[in-house]
CSV table of C-alpha atoms and ligand atoms in Angstrom, one decimal:
chain,number,residue,atom,x,y,z
A,1,MET,CA,112.4,18.3,-85.7
A,2,SER,CA,111.4,15.8,-88.4
A,3,SER,CA,111.5,12.1,-87.5
A,4,GLU,CA,114.4,11.7,-90.0
A,5,ARG,CA,116.4,14.3,-88.2
A,6,VAL,CA,115.7,12.7,-84.8
A,7,GLU,CA,117.0,9.4,-86.2
A,8,VAL,CA,120.2,10.9,-87.5
A,9,LYS,CA,120.8,12.7,-84.2
A,10,GLU,CA,120.2,9.5,-82.3
A,11,LYS,CA,122.8,7.6,-84.5
A,12,VAL,CA,125.4,10.3,-84.0
A,13,LEU,CA,124.8,10.2,-80.3
A,14,SER,CA,125.0,6.5,-80.0
A,15,ALA,CA,128.3,6.4,-81.9
A,16,ASN,CA,129.6,9.1,-79.6
A,17,ASP,CA,128.5,7.1,-76.5
A,18,GLN,CA,130.5,4.1,-77.6
A,19,VAL,CA,133.7,6.2,-77.9
A,20,ALA,CA,132.8,7.9,-74.6
A,21,ALA,CA,132.6,4.6,-72.9
A,22,GLU,CA,136.0,3.7,-74.2
A,23,ASN,CA,137.4,7.1,-72.9
A,24,ARG,CA,135.8,6.4,-69.5
A,25,ALA,CA,137.3,2.9,-69.3
A,26,LEU,CA,140.8,4.3,-70.3
A,27,LEU,CA,140.5,7.1,-67.7
A,28,ALA,CA,139.4,4.6,-65.0
A,29,ALA,CA,142.3,2.3,-65.8
A,30,HIS,CA,144.6,5.1,-65.0
A,31,GLY,CA,142.6,6.3,-62.0
A,32,ILE,CA,142.0,9.7,-63.5
A,33,TYR,CA,139.1,11.8,-62.3
A,34,SER,CA,137.8,14.0,-65.0
A,35,VAL,CA,135.5,17.0,-65.3
A,36,ASN,CA,133.7,18.3,-68.4
A,37,MET,CA,133.2,22.1,-67.9
A,38,ILE,CA,130.3,23.5,-69.8
A,39,SER,CA,129.1,27.1,-70.1
A,40,SER,CA,128.3,30.0,-72.3
A,41,PRO,CA,131.2,31.9,-73.9
A,42,GLY,CA,132.7,34.4,-71.6
A,43,SER,CA,131.6,32.9,-68.3
A,44,GLY,CA,135.2,32.6,-67.1
A,45,LYS,CA,136.0,29.0,-67.6
A,46,THR,CA,139.6,29.5,-68.6
A,47,THR,CA,140.3,32.0,-65.8
A,48,LEU,CA,138.7,29.8,-63.2
A,49,LEU,CA,140.9,26.9,-64.5
A,50,GLU,CA,144.0,29.1,-64.3
A,51,ARG,CA,143.3,29.8,-60.6
A,52,THR,CA,142.3,26.2,-59.9
A,53,VAL,CA,145.4,24.8,-61.5
A,54,ASP,CA,147.6,27.1,-59.4
A,55,LEU,CA,145.7,26.0,-56.3
A,56,LEU,CA,145.9,22.2,-56.9
A,57,LYS,CA,149.2,21.9,-58.7
A,58,PRO,CA,151.2,21.4,-55.5
A,59,SER,CA,149.1,18.4,-54.5
A,60,LEU,CA,147.8,16.8,-57.7
A,61,ARG,CA,149.1,15.9,-61.1
A,62,LEU,CA,146.8,17.9,-63.5
A,63,GLY,CA,146.1,17.9,-67.2
A,64,VAL,CA,143.8,20.0,-69.4
A,65,VAL,CA,142.0,19.5,-72.6
A,66,ALA,CA,141.0,22.9,-73.9
A,67,GLY,CA,138.3,23.0,-76.6
A,68,ASP,CA,137.6,26.1,-78.7
A,69,VAL,CA,136.1,26.7,-82.1
A,70,GLN,CA,139.2,28.6,-83.3
A,71,THR,CA,142.6,29.5,-81.8
A,72,ARG,CA,144.8,27.9,-79.2
A,73,ASN,CA,144.6,31.0,-77.0
A,74,ASP,CA,143.1,29.3,-73.9
A,75,ALA,CA,145.4,26.4,-74.2
A,76,GLU,CA,148.4,28.7,-74.3
A,77,ARG,CA,147.1,30.6,-71.2
A,78,LEU,CA,146.9,27.4,-69.3
A,79,GLU,CA,150.2,26.1,-70.5
A,80,ARG,CA,151.9,29.1,-68.8
A,81,HIS,CA,150.9,27.5,-65.5
A,82,GLY,CA,153.3,24.7,-66.1
A,83,ILE,CA,150.9,21.8,-66.6
A,84,PRO,CA,150.3,19.5,-69.7
A,85,VAL,CA,147.6,21.0,-72.0
A,86,GLU,CA,146.2,19.7,-75.2
A,87,ALA,CA,144.1,22.0,-77.4
A,88,ILE,CA,141.2,20.9,-79.5
A,89,GLU,CA,140.3,23.3,-82.3
A,90,THR,CA,136.9,22.2,-83.5
A,91,GLY,CA,137.1,24.4,-86.7
A,92,GLY,CA,133.5,25.5,-86.5
A,93,GLY,CA,132.2,22.7,-84.3
A,94,CYS,CA,130.1,24.1,-81.4
A,95,HIS,CA,130.9,21.3,-78.9
A,96,LEU,CA,133.5,18.6,-78.2
A,97,ASP,CA,132.8,15.0,-79.0
A,98,ALA,CA,134.2,11.8,-77.6
A,99,ARG,CA,136.3,11.1,-80.6
A,100,GLN,CA,138.2,14.4,-80.3
A,101,VAL,CA,138.8,13.7,-76.7
A,102,ALA,CA,140.0,10.2,-77.5
A,103,ARG,CA,142.6,11.6,-79.8
A,104,THR,CA,143.9,14.0,-77.1
A,105,LEU,CA,143.9,11.3,-74.5
A,106,ALA,CA,146.4,9.5,-76.7
A,107,LEU,CA,148.7,12.5,-76.5
A,108,LEU,CA,148.6,13.0,-72.7
A,109,ASP,CA,150.8,11.2,-70.2
A,110,LEU,CA,147.9,9.3,-68.5
A,111,PRO,CA,149.9,7.4,-65.9
A,112,SER,CA,151.1,10.8,-64.6
A,113,THR,CA,147.7,12.4,-64.3
A,114,ASP,CA,145.3,12.5,-61.3
A,115,LEU,CA,142.8,15.1,-62.4
A,116,LEU,CA,141.9,16.0,-66.0
A,117,PHE,CA,139.9,19.2,-66.8
A,118,ILE,CA,138.1,19.3,-70.1
A,119,GLU,CA,137.2,22.8,-71.1
A,120,ASN,CA,134.3,22.4,-73.5
A,121,VAL,CA,133.5,24.9,-76.3
A,122,GLY,CA,131.7,27.9,-74.9
A,123,ASN,CA,128.1,27.0,-75.6
A,124,LEU,CA,125.3,25.9,-73.3
A,125,VAL,CA,123.3,23.9,-75.8
A,126,CYS,CA,124.8,20.8,-77.4
A,127,PRO,CA,127.9,20.2,-75.2
A,128,SER,CA,125.5,18.8,-72.6
A,129,SER,CA,124.3,16.1,-75.1
A,130,PHE,CA,127.7,14.7,-75.9
A,131,ASP,CA,129.2,12.4,-73.3
A,132,LEU,CA,133.0,12.6,-73.4
A,133,GLY,CA,133.6,9.9,-70.9
A,134,GLU,CA,134.1,12.3,-68.1
A,135,SER,CA,133.5,11.5,-64.4
A,136,GLU,CA,131.5,14.7,-63.9
A,137,LYS,CA,129.8,17.4,-65.9
A,138,ILE,CA,130.1,20.9,-64.3
A,139,VAL,CA,128.1,23.8,-65.5
A,140,LEU,CA,129.3,27.3,-65.0
A,141,MET,CA,127.3,30.5,-64.9
A,142,SER,CA,128.6,34.0,-64.4
A,143,VAL,CA,126.7,36.7,-62.5
A,144,THR,CA,126.9,38.8,-65.7
A,145,GLU,CA,124.5,36.5,-67.4
A,146,GLY,CA,120.7,36.4,-66.8
A,147,GLU,CA,119.4,34.7,-63.8
A,148,ASP,CA,117.1,32.7,-66.1
A,149,LYS,CA,119.9,31.0,-67.9
A,150,PRO,CA,119.0,27.7,-66.2
A,151,LEU,CA,115.4,28.0,-67.4
A,152,LYS,CA,116.5,28.8,-71.0
A,153,TYR,CA,119.1,26.1,-71.2
A,154,PRO,CA,117.8,23.4,-68.8
A,155,ALA,CA,119.6,20.4,-70.3
A,156,ALA,CA,123.1,21.7,-69.2
A,157,PHE,CA,121.8,22.3,-65.7
A,158,ARG,CA,120.0,19.0,-65.5
A,159,ARG,CA,122.9,16.9,-66.6
A,160,ALA,CA,125.4,18.5,-64.3
A,161,ARG,CA,125.7,17.7,-60.6
A,162,ILE,CA,127.7,20.8,-59.8
A,163,CYS,CA,127.1,24.4,-60.7
A,164,VAL,CA,129.9,27.0,-60.3
A,165,ILE,CA,128.7,30.6,-60.2
A,166,THR,CA,131.6,32.8,-61.3
A,167,LYS,CA,132.6,36.4,-61.0
A,168,VAL,CA,130.7,36.9,-57.7
A,169,ASP,CA,132.9,39.9,-56.9
A,170,LEU,CA,130.8,41.8,-59.5
A,171,VAL,CA,127.4,41.2,-57.8
A,172,PRO,CA,127.4,44.6,-56.0
A,173,HIS,CA,127.6,46.4,-59.4
A,174,LEU,CA,124.9,44.3,-61.0
A,175,ASP,CA,121.2,43.8,-60.9
A,176,PHE,CA,121.7,40.1,-60.3
A,177,SER,CA,120.1,38.0,-57.6
A,178,THR,CA,122.2,35.0,-56.8
A,179,GLU,CA,119.3,33.6,-54.8
A,180,ARG,CA,117.0,33.8,-57.9
A,181,ALA,CA,119.6,32.2,-60.1
A,182,VAL,CA,120.1,29.3,-57.6
A,183,ASP,CA,116.3,28.9,-57.3
A,184,ASN,CA,116.0,28.7,-61.1
A,185,ALA,CA,118.8,26.2,-61.4
A,186,ARG,CA,117.2,24.1,-58.5
A,187,SER,CA,113.9,24.2,-60.2
A,188,VAL,CA,115.5,22.4,-63.2
A,189,ASN,CA,117.7,20.1,-61.0
A,190,PRO,CA,117.0,20.0,-57.3
A,191,ASP,CA,120.2,18.0,-56.6
A,192,LEU,CA,122.6,20.6,-58.0
A,193,ARG,CA,125.4,21.6,-55.7
A,194,PHE,CA,126.7,25.2,-55.9
A,195,PHE,CA,130.1,26.9,-55.6
A,196,PHE,CA,130.2,30.7,-55.6
A,197,THR,CA,133.5,31.8,-56.9
A,198,SER,CA,135.5,34.8,-58.0
A,199,SER,CA,138.7,34.3,-59.9
A,200,TYR,CA,139.5,37.9,-59.3
A,201,SER,CA,139.1,38.2,-55.5
A,202,GLY,CA,139.7,34.5,-54.9
A,203,GLU,CA,136.4,34.0,-53.0
A,204,GLY,CA,135.2,30.4,-53.0
A,205,LEU,CA,138.2,29.0,-54.7
A,206,GLU,CA,139.5,27.1,-51.6
A,207,GLU,CA,136.2,25.4,-51.2
A,208,TRP,CA,135.9,24.5,-54.9
A,209,GLY,CA,139.5,23.3,-55.1
A,210,GLY,CA,139.0,21.3,-51.9
A,211,TRP,CA,136.0,19.6,-53.3
A,212,LEU,CA,137.9,18.6,-56.4
A,213,GLY,CA,140.7,17.2,-54.3
A,214,GLU,CA,138.2,15.2,-52.3
A,215,ARG,CA,136.5,13.8,-55.4
A,216,VAL,CA,139.9,12.6,-56.8
A,217,GLU,CA,140.5,10.7,-53.5
A,218,GLU,CA,137.0,9.3,-53.5
A,219,TYR,CA,137.3,8.2,-57.1
A,220,ARG,CA,140.5,6.4,-56.4
A,221,ARG,CA,139.0,4.6,-53.3
A,222,GLY,CA,136.0,3.6,-55.3
A,223,ARG,CA,138.0,1.7,-57.9
B,301,LIG,MG1,137.9,29.6,-72.5
B,302,LIG,ZN1,127.4,21.6,-81.0
């Protein structure tokens, strides 16, 4: 990259960081724990969210911001689970930015929200560079992807604290070594914590949902 391009990129990111800090303060003021879910397209973010919403809905007040380049399809799928959902159609943009999230926060009933899911645009590259003001970045990786994804897209795995491996019910049919994928991810970020889930069989969902519930409690206590 030329030095001029680096400079422009830094300016864009620092403007974004300012809005992200405002989002973070607003969410904190309402005691809302929020997660920014990052992955390649097709890794199963929306399906995992549908299952997670069903699991947590009885005990927590949930909200979703669903980002996509085009269509409101994912937002509509999630709306059917009876929770507030706001869609962001980026119209070509390959990531969500803090300003877009700020606009949707204004539309949500924040005093009635405990946990906010932000489903980022399916893309493992730039979403990890744009802070949205979330409490936690979560990177997803499905077993139908290459085990070397963490090595090819290290930033997403480095900036997340949690990695959810999805579609684990398919492992018997694939030449995918979960162990190798975990080793690759740990080589990029030794502190990553993993959840192994299948939205199809339900494997690992209780553990994942339980962890989210604990984080909401912890977040509230820490305020
Ligand atoms: Mg989706
Ligand atoms: Zn992008």
